[in-house]
Amino acid sequence: MPNLNWIDYLGLFGAFLSSITFLPQVYKAWKTKSVGDLSIWMILILLGNVSTWLIYGLVKNDFAIIIANSIILFLSLLMLFFKLSFKK
Amino acid sequence: MPNLNWIDYLGLFGAFLSSITFLPQVYKAWKTKSVGDLSIWMILILLGNVSTWLIYGLVKNDFAIIIANSIILFLSLLMLFFKLSFKK
């Protein structure tokens, strides 16, 4: 077991919150089938940002960054799919 | 000048992309005055996540984390304001 102090736990908490940030948005888009107000550029930049952090985490072998960004990548791809599928 | 290698530059690039992720969404909300499809929970969790990373960056004295999350905090507060101001 690694010896974690409170700041490491704060980082893990931040990573956890980051992971679930887009969950309510994906759920809302799926439930309402309405995505007209969502910016496609936000989703595209998010995909770029998350892919960058995923590579960063893989190179640095940072488990928290890898897990968090894998989850966000999955949610961003769902958002992109909804944005492109639902007409309004 | 600190001695940066390519992975540090990749992290800075990730921090830059993270900073501007919500810029198109804020612009779209402001221009259309339409925010009905935006999830208030996404915005609230985003505020929690960004505040956590800001504290993390301040304690660790990590300049990239502090700058990126200050910008995202500002953009999230704007999104929250728009979400609460515009009716639909």
Coordinates of C-alpha atoms in Angstrom, one line a residue:
Chain A
M1 CA 0.0 0.0 0.0
P2 CA 1.4 3.4 -0.9
N3 CA 1.6 5.9 2.0
L4 CA -0.9 8.7 1.0
N5 CA -1.2 12.0 2.9
W6 CA -4.2 14.3 2.8
I7 CA -3.1 16.2 -0.4
D8 CA -3.0 12.9 -2.3
Y9 CA -6.5 12.1 -1.1
L10 CA -7.6 15.6 -2.2
G11 CA -6.1 14.8 -5.7
L12 CA -8.0 11.5 -5.8
F13 CA -11.2 13.3 -4.8
G14 CA -10.6 15.9 -7.6
A15 CA -10.0 13.0 -10.0
F16 CA -13.2 11.4 -8.9
L17 CA -15.2 14.6 -9.3
S18 CA -13.6 15.2 -12.7
S19 CA -14.6 11.7 -13.8
I20 CA -18.3 12.2 -13.0
T21 CA -18.6 15.9 -14.2
F22 CA -20.2 15.0 -17.6
L23 CA -22.4 12.2 -16.3
P24 CA -25.4 14.4 -15.6
Q25 CA -25.0 16.1 -19.1
V26 CA -24.9 12.7 -20.9
Y27 CA -27.9 11.5 -18.9
K28 CA -29.9 14.8 -19.7
A29 CA -29.0 14.6 -23.4
W30 CA -30.0 10.9 -23.6
K31 CA -33.3 11.5 -21.6
T32 CA -34.4 14.7 -23.5
K33 CA -32.9 13.8 -26.9
S34 CA -32.3 17.6 -27.0
V35 CA -28.8 18.8 -27.6
G36 CA -29.2 22.1 -29.5
D37 CA -27.7 24.2 -26.7
L38 CA -24.6 22.1 -26.4
S39 CA -21.5 23.5 -28.1
I40 CA -19.9 21.0 -30.5
W41 CA -16.6 22.9 -30.0
M42 CA -16.7 22.3 -26.3
I43 CA -17.1 18.5 -26.9
L44 CA -14.3 18.5 -29.5
I45 CA -11.9 20.5 -27.4
L46 CA -12.8 18.2 -24.4
L47 CA -11.9 15.2 -26.6
G48 CA -8.5 16.8 -27.4
N49 CA -7.8 17.8 -23.7
V50 CA -8.8 14.3 -22.4
S51 CA -6.7 12.5 -25.0
T52 CA -3.7 14.6 -24.1
W53 CA -4.1 13.9 -20.4
L54 CA -4.6 10.2 -21.1
I55 CA -1.2 10.1 -23.0
Y56 CA 0.3 12.1 -20.2
G57 CA -1.0 9.7 -17.6
L58 CA 0.2 6.6 -19.6
V59 CA 3.7 8.0 -20.0
K60 CA 4.0 9.1 -16.3
N61 CA 2.3 5.8 -15.3
D62 CA -0.1 7.8 -13.1
F63 CA -3.1 5.5 -12.3
A64 CA -5.5 8.3 -11.1
I65 CA -5.0 10.3 -14.3
I66 CA -5.4 7.2 -16.5
I67 CA -8.6 6.1 -14.8
A68 CA -10.2 9.6 -14.6
N69 CA -9.4 10.5 -18.2
S70 CA -10.6 7.1 -19.6
I71 CA -14.0 7.7 -18.0
I72 CA -14.2 11.3 -19.3
L73 CA -13.1 10.1 -22.7
F74 CA -15.9 7.6 -22.7
L75 CA -18.5 10.2 -21.6
S76 CA -17.2 12.8 -24.2
L77 CA -17.6 10.2 -27.0
L78 CA -21.2 9.6 -25.8
M79 CA -21.8 13.4 -25.8
L80 CA -20.4 13.7 -29.3
F81 CA -22.5 10.7 -30.5
F82 CA -25.7 12.3 -29.0
K83 CA -24.8 15.7 -30.4
L84 CA -24.5 14.3 -33.9
S85 CA -27.5 11.9 -33.6
F86 CA -30.2 14.1 -32.2
K87 CA -31.3 16.8 -34.6
K88 CA -32.1 19.6 -32.1
Chain B
M1 CA 14.2 28.9 -16.5
P2 CA 13.2 25.4 -15.4
N3 CA 14.4 22.5 -17.6
L4 CA 11.3 21.1 -19.3
N5 CA 11.2 17.9 -21.3
W6 CA 8.5 16.8 -23.9
I7 CA 6.2 15.3 -21.3
D8 CA 6.2 18.6 -19.3
Y9 CA 5.2 20.4 -22.5
L10 CA 2.5 17.8 -23.1
G11 CA 1.1 18.5 -19.6
L12 CA 1.2 22.3 -20.4
F13 CA -0.6 21.7 -23.6
G14 CA -3.2 19.6 -21.7
A15 CA -3.6 22.4 -19.2
F16 CA -4.0 24.9 -22.0
L17 CA -6.7 22.8 -23.7
S18 CA -8.5 22.2 -20.4
S19 CA -8.5 26.0 -19.8
I20 CA -10.3 26.7 -23.0
T21 CA -12.7 23.7 -23.1
F22 CA -15.7 25.7 -21.8
L23 CA -15.0 28.9 -23.7
P24 CA -17.1 27.8 -26.8
Q25 CA -20.0 26.8 -24.5
V26 CA -20.0 30.1 -22.6
Y27 CA -19.9 32.0 -25.9
K28 CA -22.8 29.9 -27.3
A29 CA -24.9 30.4 -24.2
W30 CA -24.3 34.1 -24.2
K31 CA -25.0 34.4 -27.9
T32 CA -28.1 32.3 -28.1
K33 CA -29.4 33.1 -24.5
S34 CA -30.6 29.5 -24.7
V35 CA -29.4 27.1 -21.9
G36 CA -32.3 24.7 -21.6
D37 CA -30.2 21.7 -22.7
L38 CA -27.3 22.4 -20.3
S39 CA -27.3 20.3 -17.1
I40 CA -27.1 22.3 -14.0
W41 CA -25.6 19.3 -12.2
M42 CA -22.7 19.2 -14.7
I43 CA -22.0 22.9 -13.9
L44 CA -22.2 22.3 -10.1
I45 CA -20.0 19.2 -10.2
L46 CA -17.6 21.1 -12.4
L47 CA -17.4 23.9 -9.8
G48 CA -16.6 21.4 -7.1
N49 CA -14.0 19.6 -9.3
V50 CA -12.3 22.8 -10.3
S51 CA -12.3 24.2 -6.7
T52 CA -10.7 21.0 -5.5
W53 CA -7.9 21.1 -8.2
L54 CA -7.4 24.8 -7.4
I55 CA -6.7 24.0 -3.7
Y56 CA -4.5 21.0 -4.8
G57 CA -2.5 23.3 -7.1
L58 CA -2.1 26.0 -4.4
V59 CA -0.9 23.5 -1.8
K60 CA 1.5 21.8 -4.2
N61 CA 2.5 25.2 -5.6
D62 CA 1.9 23.9 -9.1
F63 CA 1.6 27.0 -11.4
A64 CA 0.0 25.1 -14.4
I65 CA -2.7 23.6 -12.2
I66 CA -3.4 27.0 -10.5
I67 CA -3.7 29.0 -13.8
A68 CA -5.7 26.4 -15.7
N69 CA -8.2 25.9 -12.9
S70 CA -8.6 29.6 -12.2
I71 CA -9.6 30.1 -15.8
I72 CA -12.0 27.1 -15.7
L73 CA -13.5 28.4 -12.4
F74 CA -14.2 31.7 -14.0
L75 CA -15.8 30.1 -17.1
S76 CA -17.9 27.7 -14.8
L77 CA -19.2 30.7 -12.8
L78 CA -20.2 32.4 -16.0
M79 CA -22.0 29.2 -17.2
L80 CA -23.8 29.0 -13.8
F81 CA -24.8 32.7 -14.1
F82 CA -26.1 32.1 -17.7
K83 CA -27.9 28.9 -16.7
L84 CA -29.7 30.8 -13.8
S85 CA -30.3 34.0 -15.8
F86 CA -31.7 32.8 -19.1
K87 CA -35.1 31.1 -18.7
K88 CA -34.9 28.4 -21.4

